[in-house]
Amino acid sequence: MEPAAVDIVDLHFSYPDGTPALCGVNLRVQAGESVAVIGPNGAGKSTLLLHLNGILRGQGQVCIFGVRVQDGTLREIRRRVGVVFQDPDDQLFLTSVAQDVAFGPSNMRLSEEEIARRVHESLAAVDMQAFGDRAAHHLSFGQKKRVATATVLSMQPDLLVLDEPSANLDPRARRQLVRILRGLPVTKIIVTHDLPYAYEICERAVILSGGRVAADGPIDDILGDGELLDSHDLELPYGFAVAGARS
Amino acid sequence: MSGSLLTLAMGQYVPGDSAVHRVDPRFKLATSFAYAIGLFLVGGWPGLSLMAIGLAGLFVAGGLPARYVGRGLRPLLVLIAFTFLVQALSLPGKALVTVGPFSITREGLDQGGFLTFRLALLLLSSVVLTATTSPVSLTDALEWFLRPLARVGVPAYEIALMVTIALRYIPTLLREADDLLRAQRARGVDLSVRNPWRLAQGVMPLVVPLFVLSFRHADDLAVAMASRCYHGGRGRTRYRELRAGLRDVVGLGVAAGWLGLALSAGRWWGP
């Protein structure tokens, strides 16, 4: 049987000041799924995300495609788990877009030809192939977000994790990113509190609240349950109806 | 404020496809270094004039607008003027103009003009280098020159990466400083005062959050780099290896020949 893309068992984590962030999280995501992890501010969503590639290490067990996250496996884990952070400015730290996209493959010790091929393919996947020689700080926020996604795609991850992908995007850039993300044939975990955005990309939703998984199921059921959302300080935008909202 | 600061920080490199732009950055860096040394070895006006003609040729070949001459000299204009004045007034010789205890001598003018011209050429040669070489290429060249030192434990790649990241974050930090400044102004802080004490009081609320933001950036940057398998420079491969072609070698040869001509100009042209 193929191992699960993500298998988290009884994960606990507290920050150095003692504040508990994760209090026994259990989560299993199968390969090929697109899962939204939703929850109010401070629910532990970003903390959970940083456990998926071993940046943070709590008590409990985290396995990615059957490989346990631990000291000896970090390089393999980080190759397989691509994380796109909320602020693209901190992911684009070199002086040209192509150099940024090449950063991960260079760390993976690939050949010059292979790196060039991946840079080209990744930029094409996010419709940014014409911007390779541009400096990232000259791009619009939406373009930066797409390039940040390309910097991760160039590592050909098996699991793509996105932290608040829709934050600060204008409607057009939002739409472009949805189209790109839906077209990517990898397992996706989207951490967000933008419920309509999650609904457009994912078929399953997990509510994280108070450091625990409070609900897990088909996204139609979760977002269709107003009482459940309300009890975890979540709310759909005014006028948004779950049925028929998916384009 | 932001306008001028951003222009200063980002107006260095002029994207283009000229012959000078296309030369291997290692050759350009080496030539600039040799040019700077040559400026201090050259003994008289004939040699210095040849150096100036060579540089002017690079300005033209690089397609750089004439205003870059002024822009390149502006930061050190005071120093250049000061150098000229000190030389003109301090050297003994045939007095041309005397005002009170000060005399401007012919020898002073000659020596002052020579030193000032040399300083200006030094500044302008750095303008040609930075205006025709992208920061990425410059750091690639820097790393290449540092590579032999990696054998004795010098972290060549890390140094080049640090320089790249520092350059990359200048516009980001300037923008944030500008945002903070506007936020402070919106709450009544007046930074146009002449009183140094009040000015310091106004600047402090700007400096502290800027430091906090910088540390936050550093933290996020470290996480983003680790997430993309960064484990230091050892064993890393490169996206674009620098490769020198015939054109680069010819360019270097011409530059070396010209430099040699300038250095030996005094011998056949007279003092």
PDB file of N, CA and C in Angstrom, chain A residues 50 53 55 75 78-79 81 83 85 89-96 98-110 112 115-116 119 133 137-138 144 151-152 155, chain B residues 10 135-137 139-140 157 161 164-165 167-169 171-172 175 216-218 220-232 234-241 243:
ATOM      1  N   LEU A  50       5.052  24.488   9.602  1.00  0.00           N
ATOM      2  CA  LEU A  50       6.514  24.418   9.765  1.00  0.00           C
ATOM      3  C   LEU A  50       6.981  23.056  10.274  1.00  0.00           C
ATOM      4  N   ASN A  53       8.029  20.284   7.137  1.00  0.00           N
ATOM      5  CA  ASN A  53       9.369  20.107   6.548  1.00  0.00           C
ATOM      6  C   ASN A  53      10.471  20.201   7.603  1.00  0.00           C
ATOM      7  N   ILE A  55      11.163  22.331   9.985  1.00  0.00           N
ATOM      8  CA  ILE A  55      11.723  23.591  10.485  1.00  0.00           C
ATOM      9  C   ILE A  55      11.451  23.663  11.993  1.00  0.00           C
ATOM     10  N   ARG A  75      17.061  16.572   4.622  1.00  0.00           N
ATOM     11  CA  ARG A  75      17.340  16.965   3.234  1.00  0.00           C
ATOM     12  C   ARG A  75      16.313  16.345   2.292  1.00  0.00           C
ATOM     13  N   ARG A  78      12.829  17.964   2.863  1.00  0.00           N
ATOM     14  CA  ARG A  78      12.692  19.317   2.307  1.00  0.00           C
ATOM     15  C   ARG A  78      12.690  19.307   0.783  1.00  0.00           C
ATOM     16  N   ARG A  79      13.263  18.287   0.194  1.00  0.00           N
ATOM     17  CA  ARG A  79      13.163  18.159  -1.256  1.00  0.00           C
ATOM     18  C   ARG A  79      11.735  17.780  -1.653  1.00  0.00           C
ATOM     19  N   VAL A  81       8.913  18.224   0.241  1.00  0.00           N
ATOM     20  CA  VAL A  81       7.867  19.146   0.716  1.00  0.00           C
ATOM     21  C   VAL A  81       8.240  20.577   0.310  1.00  0.00           C
ATOM     22  N   VAL A  83       7.396  24.436   0.473  1.00  0.00           N
ATOM     23  CA  VAL A  83       6.566  25.357   1.252  1.00  0.00           C
ATOM     24  C   VAL A  83       6.620  26.749   0.624  1.00  0.00           C
ATOM     25  N   PHE A  85       5.691  30.411   1.432  1.00  0.00           N
ATOM     26  CA  PHE A  85       5.306  31.195   2.601  1.00  0.00           C
ATOM     27  C   PHE A  85       4.422  32.379   2.213  1.00  0.00           C
ATOM     28  N   ASP A  89       8.347  38.318  -0.354  1.00  0.00           N
ATOM     29  CA  ASP A  89       9.578  39.102  -0.277  1.00  0.00           C
ATOM     30  C   ASP A  89      10.701  38.361   0.439  1.00  0.00           C
ATOM     31  N   ASP A  90      10.331  37.517   1.383  1.00  0.00           N
ATOM     32  CA  ASP A  90      11.371  36.796   2.111  1.00  0.00           C
ATOM     33  C   ASP A  90      11.737  35.475   1.450  1.00  0.00           C
ATOM     34  N   GLN A  91      11.068  35.148   0.340  1.00  0.00           N
ATOM     35  CA  GLN A  91      11.458  33.936  -0.392  1.00  0.00           C
ATOM     36  C   GLN A  91      12.271  34.280  -1.618  1.00  0.00           C
ATOM     37  N   LEU A  92      12.219  35.557  -1.998  1.00  0.00           N
ATOM     38  CA  LEU A  92      12.938  35.990  -3.193  1.00  0.00           C
ATOM     39  C   LEU A  92      14.088  36.878  -2.734  1.00  0.00           C
ATOM     40  N   PHE A  93      15.225  36.257  -2.453  1.00  0.00           N
ATOM     41  CA  PHE A  93      16.303  37.004  -1.818  1.00  0.00           C
ATOM     42  C   PHE A  93      17.516  37.174  -2.724  1.00  0.00           C
ATOM     43  N   LEU A  94      17.448  36.664  -3.946  1.00  0.00           N
ATOM     44  CA  LEU A  94      18.577  36.859  -4.857  1.00  0.00           C
ATOM     45  C   LEU A  94      18.228  37.985  -5.829  1.00  0.00           C
ATOM     46  N   THR A  95      19.169  38.319  -6.691  1.00  0.00           N
ATOM     47  CA  THR A  95      18.951  39.540  -7.461  1.00  0.00           C
ATOM     48  C   THR A  95      18.249  39.338  -8.795  1.00  0.00           C
ATOM     49  N   SER A  96      17.929  38.104  -9.172  1.00  0.00           N
ATOM     50  CA  SER A  96      17.077  37.926 -10.352  1.00  0.00           C
ATOM     51  C   SER A  96      16.122  36.767 -10.099  1.00  0.00           C
ATOM     52  N   ALA A  98      15.282  34.275 -12.035  1.00  0.00           N
ATOM     53  CA  ALA A  98      15.813  32.959 -12.410  1.00  0.00           C
ATOM     54  C   ALA A  98      16.772  32.428 -11.345  1.00  0.00           C
ATOM     55  N   GLN A  99      17.598  33.317 -10.781  1.00  0.00           N
ATOM     56  CA  GLN A  99      18.531  32.876  -9.731  1.00  0.00           C
ATOM     57  C   GLN A  99      17.766  32.367  -8.517  1.00  0.00           C
ATOM     58  N   ASP A 100      16.662  33.035  -8.199  1.00  0.00           N
ATOM     59  CA  ASP A 100      15.849  32.590  -7.068  1.00  0.00           C
ATOM     60  C   ASP A 100      15.247  31.217  -7.325  1.00  0.00           C
ATOM     61  N   VAL A 101      14.738  31.024  -8.540  1.00  0.00           N
ATOM     62  CA  VAL A 101      14.117  29.733  -8.879  1.00  0.00           C
ATOM     63  C   VAL A 101      15.185  28.637  -8.900  1.00  0.00           C
ATOM     64  N   ALA A 102      16.427  29.012  -9.236  1.00  0.00           N
ATOM     65  CA  ALA A 102      17.510  28.022  -9.323  1.00  0.00           C
ATOM     66  C   ALA A 102      18.106  27.689  -7.958  1.00  0.00           C
ATOM     67  N   PHE A 103      17.770  28.467  -6.936  1.00  0.00           N
ATOM     68  CA  PHE A 103      18.421  28.299  -5.629  1.00  0.00           C
ATOM     69  C   PHE A 103      18.220  26.878  -5.062  1.00  0.00           C
ATOM     70  N   GLY A 104      16.987  26.404  -5.059  1.00  0.00           N
ATOM     71  CA  GLY A 104      16.700  25.059  -4.518  1.00  0.00           C
ATOM     72  C   GLY A 104      17.415  23.965  -5.309  1.00  0.00           C
ATOM     73  N   PRO A 105      17.238  23.916  -6.647  1.00  0.00           N
ATOM     74  CA  PRO A 105      17.937  22.894  -7.438  1.00  0.00           C
ATOM     75  C   PRO A 105      19.461  22.940  -7.278  1.00  0.00           C
ATOM     76  N   SER A 106      20.022  24.149  -7.092  1.00  0.00           N
ATOM     77  CA  SER A 106      21.479  24.241  -6.872  1.00  0.00           C
ATOM     78  C   SER A 106      21.857  23.558  -5.556  1.00  0.00           C
ATOM     79  N   ASN A 107      21.016  23.752  -4.543  1.00  0.00           N
ATOM     80  CA  ASN A 107      21.285  23.096  -3.260  1.00  0.00           C
ATOM     81  C   ASN A 107      21.143  21.580  -3.368  1.00  0.00           C
ATOM     82  N   MET A 108      20.337  21.146  -4.352  1.00  0.00           N
ATOM     83  CA  MET A 108      20.151  19.696  -4.545  1.00  0.00           C
ATOM     84  C   MET A 108      21.256  19.108  -5.418  1.00  0.00           C
ATOM     85  N   ARG A 109      22.237  19.955  -5.755  1.00  0.00           N
ATOM     86  CA  ARG A 109      23.434  19.524  -6.495  1.00  0.00           C
ATOM     87  C   ARG A 109      23.106  18.964  -7.877  1.00  0.00           C
ATOM     88  N   LEU A 110      22.145  19.554  -8.533  1.00  0.00           N
ATOM     89  CA  LEU A 110      21.803  19.114  -9.893  1.00  0.00           C
ATOM     90  C   LEU A 110      22.782  19.742 -10.881  1.00  0.00           C
ATOM     91  N   GLU A 112      24.129  21.808 -14.243  1.00  0.00           N
ATOM     92  CA  GLU A 112      23.777  23.123 -14.773  1.00  0.00           C
ATOM     93  C   GLU A 112      22.623  23.020 -15.776  1.00  0.00           C
ATOM     94  N   ILE A 115      19.344  22.247 -13.960  1.00  0.00           N
ATOM     95  CA  ILE A 115      18.848  23.438 -13.243  1.00  0.00           C
ATOM     96  C   ILE A 115      18.179  24.383 -14.250  1.00  0.00           C
ATOM     97  N   ALA A 116      18.837  24.602 -15.392  1.00  0.00           N
ATOM     98  CA  ALA A 116      18.284  25.516 -16.404  1.00  0.00           C
ATOM     99  C   ALA A 116      16.927  25.000 -16.900  1.00  0.00           C
ATOM    100  N   VAL A 119      14.336  25.617 -14.145  1.00  0.00           N
ATOM    101  CA  VAL A 119      14.010  27.047 -14.034  1.00  0.00           C
ATOM    102  C   VAL A 119      13.002  27.402 -15.122  1.00  0.00           C
ATOM    103  N   ASP A 133      15.056  37.281 -16.007  1.00  0.00           N
ATOM    104  CA  ASP A 133      16.194  38.162 -15.739  1.00  0.00           C
ATOM    105  C   ASP A 133      15.812  39.398 -14.930  1.00  0.00           C
ATOM    106  N   HIS A 137      12.208  42.575  -6.855  1.00  0.00           N
ATOM    107  CA  HIS A 137      11.559  43.729  -6.200  1.00  0.00           C
ATOM    108  C   HIS A 137      10.891  44.667  -7.207  1.00  0.00           C
ATOM    109  N   HIS A 138      11.083  44.411  -8.507  1.00  0.00           N
ATOM    110  CA  HIS A 138      10.380  45.219  -9.505  1.00  0.00           C
ATOM    111  C   HIS A 138       9.035  44.618  -9.895  1.00  0.00           C
ATOM    112  N   LYS A 144       5.145  38.335  -7.702  1.00  0.00           N
ATOM    113  CA  LYS A 144       6.093  37.797  -6.715  1.00  0.00           C
ATOM    114  C   LYS A 144       5.579  36.477  -6.141  1.00  0.00           C
ATOM    115  N   THR A 151       9.762  28.988  -7.248  1.00  0.00           N
ATOM    116  CA  THR A 151      11.008  28.634  -6.537  1.00  0.00           C
ATOM    117  C   THR A 151      10.877  27.284  -5.845  1.00  0.00           C
ATOM    118  N   VAL A 152       9.645  26.940  -5.523  1.00  0.00           N
ATOM    119  CA  VAL A 152       9.396  25.654  -4.862  1.00  0.00           C
ATOM    120  C   VAL A 152       9.139  24.557  -5.907  1.00  0.00           C
ATOM    121  N   MET A 155      11.958  22.471  -7.384  1.00  0.00           N
ATOM    122  CA  MET A 155      12.513  21.342  -6.631  1.00  0.00           C
ATOM    123  C   MET A 155      11.680  20.078  -6.847  1.00  0.00           C
TER     124      MET A 155
ATOM    125  N   MET B  10      19.154  52.016  -6.347  1.00  0.00           N
ATOM    126  CA  MET B  10      18.840  51.131  -7.445  1.00  0.00           C
ATOM    127  C   MET B  10      19.293  51.664  -8.793  1.00  0.00           C
ATOM    128  N   PRO B 135      24.283  43.133 -10.392  1.00  0.00           N
ATOM    129  CA  PRO B 135      24.781  42.688  -9.091  1.00  0.00           C
ATOM    130  C   PRO B 135      25.042  41.182  -9.049  1.00  0.00           C
ATOM    131  N   VAL B 136      24.176  40.417  -9.722  1.00  0.00           N
ATOM    132  CA  VAL B 136      24.366  38.956  -9.736  1.00  0.00           C
ATOM    133  C   VAL B 136      25.707  38.606 -10.377  1.00  0.00           C
ATOM    134  N   SER B 137      25.999  39.246 -11.520  1.00  0.00           N
ATOM    135  CA  SER B 137      27.257  38.953 -12.209  1.00  0.00           C
ATOM    136  C   SER B 137      28.444  39.379 -11.358  1.00  0.00           C
ATOM    137  N   THR B 139      28.635  39.560  -8.077  1.00  0.00           N
ATOM    138  CA  THR B 139      28.879  38.645  -6.960  1.00  0.00           C
ATOM    139  C   THR B 139      29.396  37.294  -7.467  1.00  0.00           C
ATOM    140  N   ASP B 140      28.940  36.885  -8.667  1.00  0.00           N
ATOM    141  CA  ASP B 140      29.476  35.656  -9.270  1.00  0.00           C
ATOM    142  C   ASP B 140      30.987  35.798  -9.472  1.00  0.00           C
ATOM    143  N   TYR B 157      31.506  31.035  -1.044  1.00  0.00           N
ATOM    144  CA  TYR B 157      30.120  31.125  -1.504  1.00  0.00           C
ATOM    145  C   TYR B 157      29.277  31.933  -0.519  1.00  0.00           C
ATOM    146  N   LEU B 161      27.115  35.215  -1.206  1.00  0.00           N
ATOM    147  CA  LEU B 161      25.675  35.194  -0.933  1.00  0.00           C
ATOM    148  C   LEU B 161      25.282  36.333   0.012  1.00  0.00           C
ATOM    149  N   THR B 164      25.163  39.458  -1.946  1.00  0.00           N
ATOM    150  CA  THR B 164      23.957  39.463  -2.784  1.00  0.00           C
ATOM    151  C   THR B 164      22.726  39.816  -1.962  1.00  0.00           C
ATOM    152  N   ILE B 165      22.576  39.165  -0.816  1.00  0.00           N
ATOM    153  CA  ILE B 165      21.375  39.385   0.003  1.00  0.00           C
ATOM    154  C   ILE B 165      21.370  40.817   0.544  1.00  0.00           C
ATOM    155  N   LEU B 167      22.646  43.444  -0.879  1.00  0.00           N
ATOM    156  CA  LEU B 167      22.240  44.316  -1.986  1.00  0.00           C
ATOM    157  C   LEU B 167      20.748  44.205  -2.243  1.00  0.00           C
ATOM    158  N   ARG B 168      20.254  42.975  -2.203  1.00  0.00           N
ATOM    159  CA  ARG B 168      18.849  42.716  -2.501  1.00  0.00           C
ATOM    160  C   ARG B 168      17.918  43.416  -1.497  1.00  0.00           C
ATOM    161  N   TYR B 169      18.360  43.475  -0.242  1.00  0.00           N
ATOM    162  CA  TYR B 169      17.459  44.007   0.787  1.00  0.00           C
ATOM    163  C   TYR B 169      17.542  45.522   0.949  1.00  0.00           C
ATOM    164  N   PRO B 171      16.673  47.988  -1.207  1.00  0.00           N
ATOM    165  CA  PRO B 171      15.388  48.633  -1.554  1.00  0.00           C
ATOM    166  C   PRO B 171      14.266  48.270  -0.603  1.00  0.00           C
ATOM    167  N   THR B 172      14.241  47.031  -0.114  1.00  0.00           N
ATOM    168  CA  THR B 172      13.186  46.614   0.822  1.00  0.00           C
ATOM    169  C   THR B 172      13.268  47.437   2.103  1.00  0.00           C
ATOM    170  N   ARG B 175      12.249  51.036   1.543  1.00  0.00           N
ATOM    171  CA  ARG B 175      10.798  51.185   1.432  1.00  0.00           C
ATOM    172  C   ARG B 175      10.157  51.135   2.821  1.00  0.00           C
ATOM    173  N   ARG B 216      13.286  40.369  11.780  1.00  0.00           N
ATOM    174  CA  ARG B 216      12.197  39.498  11.333  1.00  0.00           C
ATOM    175  C   ARG B 216      12.477  38.978   9.921  1.00  0.00           C
ATOM    176  N   HIS B 217      12.969  39.883   9.082  1.00  0.00           N
ATOM    177  CA  HIS B 217      13.336  39.457   7.723  1.00  0.00           C
ATOM    178  C   HIS B 217      14.392  38.358   7.777  1.00  0.00           C
ATOM    179  N   ALA B 218      15.405  38.571   8.634  1.00  0.00           N
ATOM    180  CA  ALA B 218      16.506  37.611   8.731  1.00  0.00           C
ATOM    181  C   ALA B 218      15.972  36.243   9.146  1.00  0.00           C
ATOM    182  N   ASP B 220      12.811  35.066   8.790  1.00  0.00           N
ATOM    183  CA  ASP B 220      11.998  34.488   7.712  1.00  0.00           C
ATOM    184  C   ASP B 220      12.873  33.998   6.566  1.00  0.00           C
ATOM    185  N   LEU B 221      13.933  34.752   6.312  1.00  0.00           N
ATOM    186  CA  LEU B 221      14.865  34.398   5.241  1.00  0.00           C
ATOM    187  C   LEU B 221      15.543  33.066   5.563  1.00  0.00           C
ATOM    188  N   ALA B 222      15.968  32.915   6.810  1.00  0.00           N
ATOM    189  CA  ALA B 222      16.638  31.670   7.224  1.00  0.00           C
ATOM    190  C   ALA B 222      15.701  30.487   7.041  1.00  0.00           C
ATOM    191  N   VAL B 223      14.423  30.668   7.404  1.00  0.00           N
ATOM    192  CA  VAL B 223      13.441  29.584   7.259  1.00  0.00           C
ATOM    193  C   VAL B 223      13.238  29.268   5.776  1.00  0.00           C
ATOM    194  N   ALA B 224      13.118  30.325   4.958  1.00  0.00           N
ATOM    195  CA  ALA B 224      12.892  30.104   3.520  1.00  0.00           C
ATOM    196  C   ALA B 224      14.084  29.393   2.889  1.00  0.00           C
ATOM    197  N   MET B 225      15.302  29.745   3.313  1.00  0.00           N
ATOM    198  CA  MET B 225      16.494  29.107   2.748  1.00  0.00           C
ATOM    199  C   MET B 225      16.584  27.650   3.195  1.00  0.00           C
ATOM    200  N   ALA B 226      16.346  27.399   4.476  1.00  0.00           N
ATOM    201  CA  ALA B 226      16.401  26.015   4.979  1.00  0.00           C
ATOM    202  C   ALA B 226      15.351  25.166   4.288  1.00  0.00           C
ATOM    203  N   SER B 227      14.175  25.754   4.013  1.00  0.00           N
ATOM    204  CA  SER B 227      13.099  25.004   3.363  1.00  0.00           C
ATOM    205  C   SER B 227      13.467  24.605   1.942  1.00  0.00           C
ATOM    206  N   ARG B 228      14.428  25.320   1.371  1.00  0.00           N
ATOM    207  CA  ARG B 228      14.848  24.971   0.006  1.00  0.00           C
ATOM    208  C   ARG B 228      16.201  24.274   0.032  1.00  0.00           C
ATOM    209  N   CYS B 229      16.393  23.464   1.076  1.00  0.00           N
ATOM    210  CA  CYS B 229      17.548  22.553   1.166  1.00  0.00           C
ATOM    211  C   CYS B 229      18.890  23.254   1.292  1.00  0.00           C
ATOM    212  N   TYR B 230      18.916  24.495   1.751  1.00  0.00           N
ATOM    213  CA  TYR B 230      20.214  25.164   1.880  1.00  0.00           C
ATOM    214  C   TYR B 230      20.985  24.600   3.071  1.00  0.00           C
ATOM    215  N   HIS B 231      22.204  24.114   2.793  1.00  0.00           N
ATOM    216  CA  HIS B 231      23.051  23.585   3.868  1.00  0.00           C
ATOM    217  C   HIS B 231      24.447  24.184   3.766  1.00  0.00           C
ATOM    218  N   GLY B 232      24.557  25.416   3.316  1.00  0.00           N
ATOM    219  CA  GLY B 232      25.867  26.018   3.102  1.00  0.00           C
ATOM    220  C   GLY B 232      26.322  25.800   1.667  1.00  0.00           C
ATOM    221  N   ARG B 234      28.972  24.259   0.456  1.00  0.00           N
ATOM    222  CA  ARG B 234      29.703  23.046   0.092  1.00  0.00           C
ATOM    223  C   ARG B 234      28.853  22.116  -0.784  1.00  0.00           C
ATOM    224  N   GLY B 235      29.394  21.761  -1.925  1.00  0.00           N
ATOM    225  CA  GLY B 235      28.726  20.796  -2.802  1.00  0.00           C
ATOM    226  C   GLY B 235      27.616  21.385  -3.653  1.00  0.00           C
ATOM    227  N   ARG B 236      27.346  22.672  -3.491  1.00  0.00           N
ATOM    228  CA  ARG B 236      26.290  23.296  -4.281  1.00  0.00           C
ATOM    229  C   ARG B 236      26.692  23.354  -5.742  1.00  0.00           C
ATOM    230  N   THR B 237      25.737  23.171  -6.624  1.00  0.00           N
ATOM    231  CA  THR B 237      26.039  23.360  -8.049  1.00  0.00           C
ATOM    232  C   THR B 237      25.573  24.753  -8.451  1.00  0.00           C
ATOM    233  N   ARG B 238      25.911  25.154  -9.691  1.00  0.00           N
ATOM    234  CA  ARG B 238      25.583  26.520 -10.107  1.00  0.00           C
ATOM    235  C   ARG B 238      24.636  26.538 -11.279  1.00  0.00           C
ATOM    236  N   TYR B 239      23.793  27.572 -11.268  1.00  0.00           N
ATOM    237  CA  TYR B 239      22.815  27.734 -12.347  1.00  0.00           C
ATOM    238  C   TYR B 239      23.519  28.168 -13.622  1.00  0.00           C
ATOM    239  N   ARG B 240      24.374  29.181 -13.499  1.00  0.00           N
ATOM    240  CA  ARG B 240      25.103  29.652 -14.679  1.00  0.00           C
ATOM    241  C   ARG B 240      26.577  29.769 -14.351  1.00  0.00           C
ATOM    242  N   GLU B 241      27.374  28.857 -14.859  1.00  0.00           N
ATOM    243  CA  GLU B 241      28.818  28.944 -14.665  1.00  0.00           C
ATOM    244  C   GLU B 241      29.340  30.066 -15.571  1.00  0.00           C
ATOM    245  N   ARG B 243      31.662  31.633 -18.180  1.00  0.00           N
ATOM    246  CA  ARG B 243      32.537  31.101 -19.228  1.00  0.00           C
ATOM    247  C   ARG B 243      33.076  32.256 -20.065  1.00  0.00           C
TER     248      ARG B 243
END
